[in-house]
mmCIF file of C-alpha atoms in Angstrom:
data_model
loop_
_atom_site.group_PDB
_atom_site.id
_atom_site.type_symbol
_atom_site.label_atom_id
_atom_site.label_comp_id
_atom_site.label_asym_id
_atom_site.label_seq_id
_atom_site.Cartn_x
_atom_site.Cartn_y
_atom_site.Cartn_z
ATOM 1 C CA GLY R 6 -45.276 48.655 -1.438
ATOM 2 C CA ALA R 7 -45.010 50.553 -4.708
ATOM 3 C CA VAL R 8 -46.630 48.177 -7.582
ATOM 4 C CA VAL R 9 -46.350 48.695 -11.108
ATOM 5 C CA SER R 10 -48.500 46.720 -13.019
ATOM 6 C CA GLN R 11 -47.254 45.360 -16.696
ATOM 7 C CA HIS R 12 -49.716 44.004 -19.000
ATOM 8 C CA PRO R 13 -49.833 42.000 -21.302
ATOM 9 C CA SER R 14 -47.322 39.416 -19.457
ATOM 10 C CA ARG R 15 -46.920 37.395 -22.992
ATOM 11 C CA VAL R 16 -47.739 38.118 -26.733
ATOM 12 C CA ILE R 17 -47.259 36.590 -29.652
ATOM 13 C CA CYS R 18 -48.033 38.689 -32.717
ATOM 14 C CA LYS R 19 -47.261 38.630 -36.767
ATOM 15 C CA SER R 20 -44.648 40.046 -38.277
ATOM 16 C CA GLY R 21 -45.576 43.331 -39.464
ATOM 17 C CA THR R 22 -48.149 43.921 -36.823
ATOM 18 C CA SER R 23 -47.888 46.651 -33.660
ATOM 19 C CA VAL R 24 -48.251 45.585 -30.072
ATOM 20 C CA LYS R 25 -49.232 48.008 -27.233
ATOM 21 C CA ILE R 26 -47.585 47.253 -23.477
ATOM 22 C CA GLU R 27 -48.799 49.018 -20.754
ATOM 23 C CA CYS R 28 -47.179 50.073 -17.698
ATOM 24 C CA ARG R 29 -49.461 51.209 -14.679
ATOM 25 C CA SER R 30 -48.312 52.770 -11.141
ATOM 26 C CA LEU R 31 -51.273 51.472 -8.754
ATOM 27 C CA ASP R 32 -50.406 53.058 -5.460
ATOM 28 C CA PHE R 33 -48.136 55.919 -6.244
ATOM 29 C CA GLN R 34 -47.647 58.526 -9.216
ATOM 30 C CA ALA R 35 -44.707 58.041 -11.842
ATOM 31 C CA THR R 36 -44.098 60.897 -13.292
ATOM 32 C CA THR R 37 -41.238 58.706 -15.282
ATOM 33 C CA MET R 38 -41.293 55.384 -16.277
ATOM 34 C CA PHE R 39 -37.841 53.728 -17.964
ATOM 35 C CA TRP R 40 -38.470 51.062 -20.570
ATOM 36 C CA TYR R 41 -35.754 48.160 -20.669
ATOM 37 C CA ARG R 42 -35.362 45.339 -23.354
ATOM 38 C CA GLN R 43 -33.819 42.106 -22.089
ATOM 39 C CA PHE R 44 -32.371 39.647 -24.683
ATOM 40 C CA PRO R 45 -32.076 35.803 -23.193
ATOM 41 C CA LYS R 46 -28.885 35.152 -20.521
ATOM 42 C CA LYS R 47 -28.496 38.753 -21.115
ATOM 43 C CA SER R 48 -28.793 41.931 -18.815
ATOM 44 C CA LEU R 49 -31.501 44.573 -18.589
ATOM 45 C CA MET R 50 -30.676 47.366 -21.619
ATOM 46 C CA LEU R 51 -32.600 50.979 -21.459
ATOM 47 C CA MET R 52 -34.430 51.983 -24.427
ATOM 48 C CA ALA R 53 -35.947 54.965 -23.559
ATOM 49 C CA THR R 54 -37.151 56.889 -20.955
ATOM 50 C CA SER R 55 -40.919 58.618 -20.712
ATOM 51 C CA ASN R 56 -41.930 61.722 -18.812
ATOM 52 C CA GLU R 57 -45.905 62.395 -18.196
ATOM 53 C CA GLY R 58 -46.507 65.292 -20.069
ATOM 54 C CA SER R 59 -43.533 65.510 -22.218
ATOM 55 C CA LYS R 60 -41.544 63.714 -25.124
ATOM 56 C CA ALA R 61 -40.027 60.442 -24.380
ATOM 57 C CA THR R 62 -35.898 60.174 -24.371
ATOM 58 C CA TYR R 63 -34.187 57.364 -26.751
ATOM 59 C CA GLU R 64 -31.386 55.841 -25.860
ATOM 60 C CA GLN R 65 -28.674 55.828 -29.041
ATOM 61 C CA GLY R 66 -29.590 53.215 -31.327
ATOM 62 C CA VAL R 67 -33.048 53.133 -30.424
ATOM 63 C CA GLU R 68 -35.455 53.756 -33.087
ATOM 64 C CA LYS R 69 -38.254 56.181 -32.008
ATOM 65 C CA ASP R 70 -40.856 55.816 -35.181
ATOM 66 C CA LYS R 71 -40.811 52.187 -33.922
ATOM 67 C CA PHE R 72 -40.717 52.098 -30.182
ATOM 68 C CA LEU R 73 -43.647 54.532 -29.800
ATOM 69 C CA ILE R 74 -43.578 55.710 -26.386
ATOM 70 C CA ASN R 75 -46.823 57.619 -24.459
ATOM 71 C CA HIS R 76 -46.856 58.651 -21.180
ATOM 72 C CA ALA R 77 -50.326 59.888 -20.827
ATOM 73 C CA SER R 78 -51.082 60.517 -17.181
ATOM 74 C CA LEU R 79 -49.153 60.031 -13.728
ATOM 75 C CA THR R 80 -50.349 56.572 -13.509
ATOM 76 C CA LEU R 81 -49.764 55.173 -17.563
ATOM 77 C CA SER R 82 -46.873 54.761 -19.809
ATOM 78 C CA THR R 83 -47.716 53.038 -22.906
ATOM 79 C CA LEU R 84 -44.994 51.210 -25.341
ATOM 80 C CA THR R 85 -45.691 50.289 -28.851
ATOM 81 C CA VAL R 86 -43.684 48.120 -30.898
ATOM 82 C CA THR R 87 -44.846 48.941 -34.449
ATOM 83 C CA SER R 88 -44.651 46.929 -37.607
ATOM 84 C CA ALA R 89 -43.020 44.016 -35.576
ATOM 85 C CA HIS R 90 -40.611 41.483 -36.666
ATOM 86 C CA PRO R 91 -38.712 38.863 -35.363
ATOM 87 C CA GLU R 92 -35.540 40.472 -34.263
ATOM 88 C CA ASP R 93 -37.727 42.636 -31.561
ATOM 89 C CA SER R 94 -38.761 39.447 -30.226
ATOM 90 C CA SER R 95 -37.846 39.929 -26.576
ATOM 91 C CA PHE R 96 -38.722 40.455 -22.792
ATOM 92 C CA TYR R 97 -39.700 44.336 -22.752
ATOM 93 C CA ILE R 98 -39.755 45.697 -18.841
ATOM 94 C CA CYS R 99 -40.763 49.098 -17.084
ATOM 95 C CA SER R 100 -39.595 50.663 -14.428
ATOM 96 C CA ALA R 101 -40.784 53.692 -12.184
ATOM 97 C CA PRO R 102 -38.693 55.558 -9.349
ATOM 98 C CA ASP R 103 -40.169 55.043 -5.794
ATOM 99 C CA ASN R 104 -39.628 55.671 -2.164
ATOM 100 C CA TYR R 105 -37.017 53.230 -2.005
ATOM 101 C CA GLY R 106 -35.511 53.227 -5.729
ATOM 102 C CA TYR R 107 -37.144 51.677 -8.077
ATOM 103 C CA THR R 108 -40.230 49.610 -8.758
ATOM 104 C CA PHE R 109 -40.089 47.143 -11.997
ATOM 105 C CA GLY R 110 -42.875 45.570 -13.722
ATOM 106 C CA SER R 111 -43.344 41.752 -13.923
ATOM 107 C CA GLY R 112 -42.424 42.170 -17.927
ATOM 108 C CA THR R 113 -44.161 41.393 -21.377
ATOM 109 C CA ARG R 114 -42.614 37.972 -22.971
ATOM 110 C CA LEU R 115 -42.804 39.334 -27.108
ATOM 111 C CA THR R 116 -42.429 36.859 -29.699
ATOM 112 C CA VAL R 117 -43.175 37.945 -33.450
ATOM 113 C CA VAL R 118 -43.499 35.215 -35.604
ATOM 114 C CA ASP O 7 -22.883 55.412 -13.549
ATOM 115 C CA ALA O 8 -19.671 53.958 -11.630
ATOM 116 C CA LYS O 9 -18.737 50.150 -12.431
ATOM 117 C CA THR O 10 -19.389 47.557 -10.396
ATOM 118 C CA THR O 11 -18.018 44.329 -10.709
ATOM 119 C CA GLN O 12 -19.683 40.733 -9.751
ATOM 120 C CA PRO O 13 -19.184 37.128 -10.610
ATOM 121 C CA ASN O 14 -21.040 35.490 -12.861
ATOM 122 C CA SER O 15 -22.370 33.313 -11.394
ATOM 123 C CA MET O 16 -22.390 31.730 -7.630
ATOM 124 C CA GLU O 17 -23.726 28.184 -5.925
ATOM 125 C CA SER O 18 -25.263 27.492 -2.312
ATOM 126 C CA ASN O 19 -27.084 25.128 -0.714
ATOM 127 C CA GLU O 20 -30.826 25.281 0.551
ATOM 128 C CA GLU O 21 -30.956 26.797 3.629
ATOM 129 C CA GLU O 22 -26.818 27.789 4.286
ATOM 130 C CA PRO O 23 -25.952 31.228 4.039
ATOM 131 C CA VAL O 24 -25.013 32.997 1.010
ATOM 132 C CA HIS O 25 -22.681 36.071 0.359
ATOM 133 C CA LEU O 26 -22.708 37.463 -2.969
ATOM 134 C CA PRO O 27 -19.666 39.881 -3.484
ATOM 135 C CA CYS O 28 -19.582 43.102 -5.184
ATOM 136 C CA ASN O 29 -16.621 45.293 -6.274
ATOM 137 C CA HIS O 30 -16.897 48.874 -6.895
ATOM 138 C CA SER O 31 -13.479 50.482 -6.154
ATOM 139 C CA THR O 32 -14.283 53.943 -8.254
ATOM 140 C CA ILE O 33 -17.498 54.401 -5.836
ATOM 141 C CA SER O 34 -17.673 58.521 -4.624
ATOM 142 C CA GLY O 35 -18.503 59.703 -1.762
ATOM 143 C CA THR O 36 -22.507 59.875 -3.073
ATOM 144 C CA ASP O 37 -23.315 56.528 -4.413
ATOM 145 C CA TYR O 38 -25.893 54.704 -2.769
ATOM 146 C CA ILE O 39 -25.157 50.984 -3.263
ATOM 147 C CA HIS O 40 -28.406 49.254 -4.444
ATOM 148 C CA TRP O 41 -29.269 45.525 -4.898
ATOM 149 C CA TYR O 42 -31.842 44.078 -6.970
ATOM 150 C CA ARG O 43 -32.602 40.538 -8.106
ATOM 151 C CA GLN O 44 -34.325 39.093 -10.724
ATOM 152 C CA LEU O 45 -36.214 35.812 -10.945
ATOM 153 C CA PRO O 46 -36.812 33.622 -13.849
ATOM 154 C CA SER O 47 -39.111 35.311 -16.576
ATOM 155 C CA GLN O 48 -39.913 38.267 -13.841
ATOM 156 C CA GLY O 49 -38.782 42.129 -13.478
ATOM 157 C CA PRO O 50 -36.154 42.858 -10.974
ATOM 158 C CA GLU O 51 -36.895 43.709 -7.506
ATOM 159 C CA TYR O 52 -35.648 45.751 -5.023
ATOM 160 C CA VAL O 53 -33.591 43.724 -2.149
ATOM 161 C CA ILE O 54 -31.616 46.376 -0.375
ATOM 162 C CA HIS O 55 -29.562 49.520 -0.323
ATOM 163 C CA GLY O 56 -27.322 51.196 1.850
ATOM 164 C CA LEU O 57 -24.533 54.279 1.574
ATOM 165 C CA THR O 58 -22.092 53.466 4.473
ATOM 166 C CA SER O 59 -23.632 51.450 7.442
ATOM 167 C CA ASN O 60 -24.247 47.890 7.022
ATOM 168 C CA VAL O 61 -28.070 47.353 6.748
ATOM 169 C CA ASN O 62 -30.496 44.850 7.107
ATOM 170 C CA ASN O 63 -33.992 44.183 6.250
ATOM 171 C CA ARG O 64 -36.514 40.996 5.867
ATOM 172 C CA MET O 65 -35.011 39.560 2.453
ATOM 173 C CA ALA O 66 -31.357 40.558 3.296
ATOM 174 C CA SER O 67 -28.221 41.783 4.807
ATOM 175 C CA LEU O 68 -25.837 44.446 2.931
ATOM 176 C CA ALA O 69 -22.292 44.204 4.673
ATOM 177 C CA ILE O 70 -20.446 47.305 3.225
ATOM 178 C CA ALA O 71 -16.590 47.601 3.480
ATOM 179 C CA GLU O 72 -14.935 50.651 5.601
ATOM 180 C CA ASP O 73 -13.557 52.339 2.360
ATOM 181 C CA ARG O 74 -16.788 51.553 0.729
ATOM 182 C CA LYS O 75 -14.999 50.019 -2.509
ATOM 183 C CA SER O 76 -16.767 46.318 -1.858
ATOM 184 C CA SER O 77 -19.639 45.694 -0.445
ATOM 185 C CA THR O 78 -21.551 42.165 0.039
ATOM 186 C CA LEU O 79 -25.128 40.898 -0.025
ATOM 187 C CA ILE O 80 -25.882 38.362 2.669
ATOM 188 C CA LEU O 81 -28.744 36.041 2.342
ATOM 189 C CA HIS O 82 -29.002 34.298 5.854
ATOM 190 C CA ARG O 83 -30.646 30.877 5.113
ATOM 191 C CA ALA O 84 -30.969 30.195 0.595
ATOM 192 C CA THR O 85 -34.122 29.001 -0.337
ATOM 193 C CA LEU O 86 -34.630 27.515 -3.950
ATOM 194 C CA ARG O 87 -36.953 30.693 -4.648
ATOM 195 C CA ASP O 88 -33.442 32.905 -4.100
ATOM 196 C CA ALA O 89 -32.073 31.196 -7.277
ATOM 197 C CA ALA O 90 -32.125 34.547 -9.192
ATOM 198 C CA VAL O 91 -29.563 37.275 -11.026
ATOM 199 C CA TYR O 92 -28.898 39.391 -8.508
ATOM 200 C CA TYR O 93 -27.766 43.103 -9.183
ATOM 201 C CA CYS O 94 -25.428 45.342 -7.349
ATOM 202 C CA ILE O 95 -25.988 48.947 -8.927
ATOM 203 C CA LEU O 96 -24.413 52.341 -7.550
ATOM 204 C CA ARG O 97 -26.725 55.339 -7.844
ATOM 205 C CA ASP O 98 -25.967 58.763 -6.777
ATOM 206 C CA VAL O 99 -27.894 60.042 -3.912
ATOM 207 C CA GLY O 100 -27.505 63.533 -5.424
ATOM 208 C CA GLU O 101 -29.602 62.415 -8.578
ATOM 209 C CA THR O 102 -33.241 63.212 -9.168
ATOM 210 C CA SER O 103 -35.550 60.497 -8.819
ATOM 211 C CA GLY O 104 -35.745 60.543 -12.797
ATOM 212 C CA SER O 105 -31.976 59.137 -13.131
ATOM 213 C CA ARG O 106 -32.075 55.394 -14.582
ATOM 214 C CA LEU O 107 -30.402 52.671 -13.134
ATOM 215 C CA THR O 108 -27.874 50.969 -15.233
ATOM 216 C CA PHE O 109 -27.444 47.634 -14.825
ATOM 217 C CA GLY O 110 -24.161 45.304 -15.143
ATOM 218 C CA GLU O 111 -24.514 41.626 -15.842
ATOM 219 C CA GLY O 112 -25.301 40.102 -12.074
ATOM 220 C CA THR O 113 -24.400 37.015 -10.599
ATOM 221 C CA GLN O 114 -26.382 34.521 -11.230
ATOM 222 C CA LEU O 115 -27.340 32.349 -7.779
ATOM 223 C CA THR O 116 -27.681 28.743 -8.171
ATOM 224 C CA VAL O 117 -29.634 27.074 -4.958
ATOM 225 C CA ASN O 118 -28.947 23.238 -4.562
ATOM 226 C CA PRO O 119 -31.463 21.332 -2.786
#
């Protein structure tokens, strides 16, 4: 089946630094990628939608200058958390539509210290 | 997105069947019923989906009420690896592949050995 490879799976960074998360569709073309954030014991919350070749669409309350999304090709979308702060610590998950519905990446656990 | 209602948590014993309910009283005629599950520290994974008829696959069965206002995900023999949060989500069949999934709180399934 369809696979979305997400890296890194876990990252620890210092406050003020930037972190890039990559999601690659391995055996299909992902013209759209959804980026979610999940806090402990909570459900997934959509942050933004990226479309190959155009600007990402951000959900209300999500700072586009802080969460930079790039969808450079049909198989790669990236999320960069800029000037990270401890409150950005969370589980970030990407997802792309496939034949059945959606395929999700394995998630990135970001810890900002 | 039409709203779904699921119990917050359920428990089961290993090797016994599990019936996970979902209410979607405001479902429209073009809404597919999707089920995803999320194991600890992983991204969600597709389980099953259906429109009107009951569906079976290698992971589970989906029983859809005749009026489509509720559905039940059936795990025929629960294993410890089935412990996860199960999400019931409606998606309009007329939506493009670029439309997003909206997650509710889901049901936390605990499987006792």
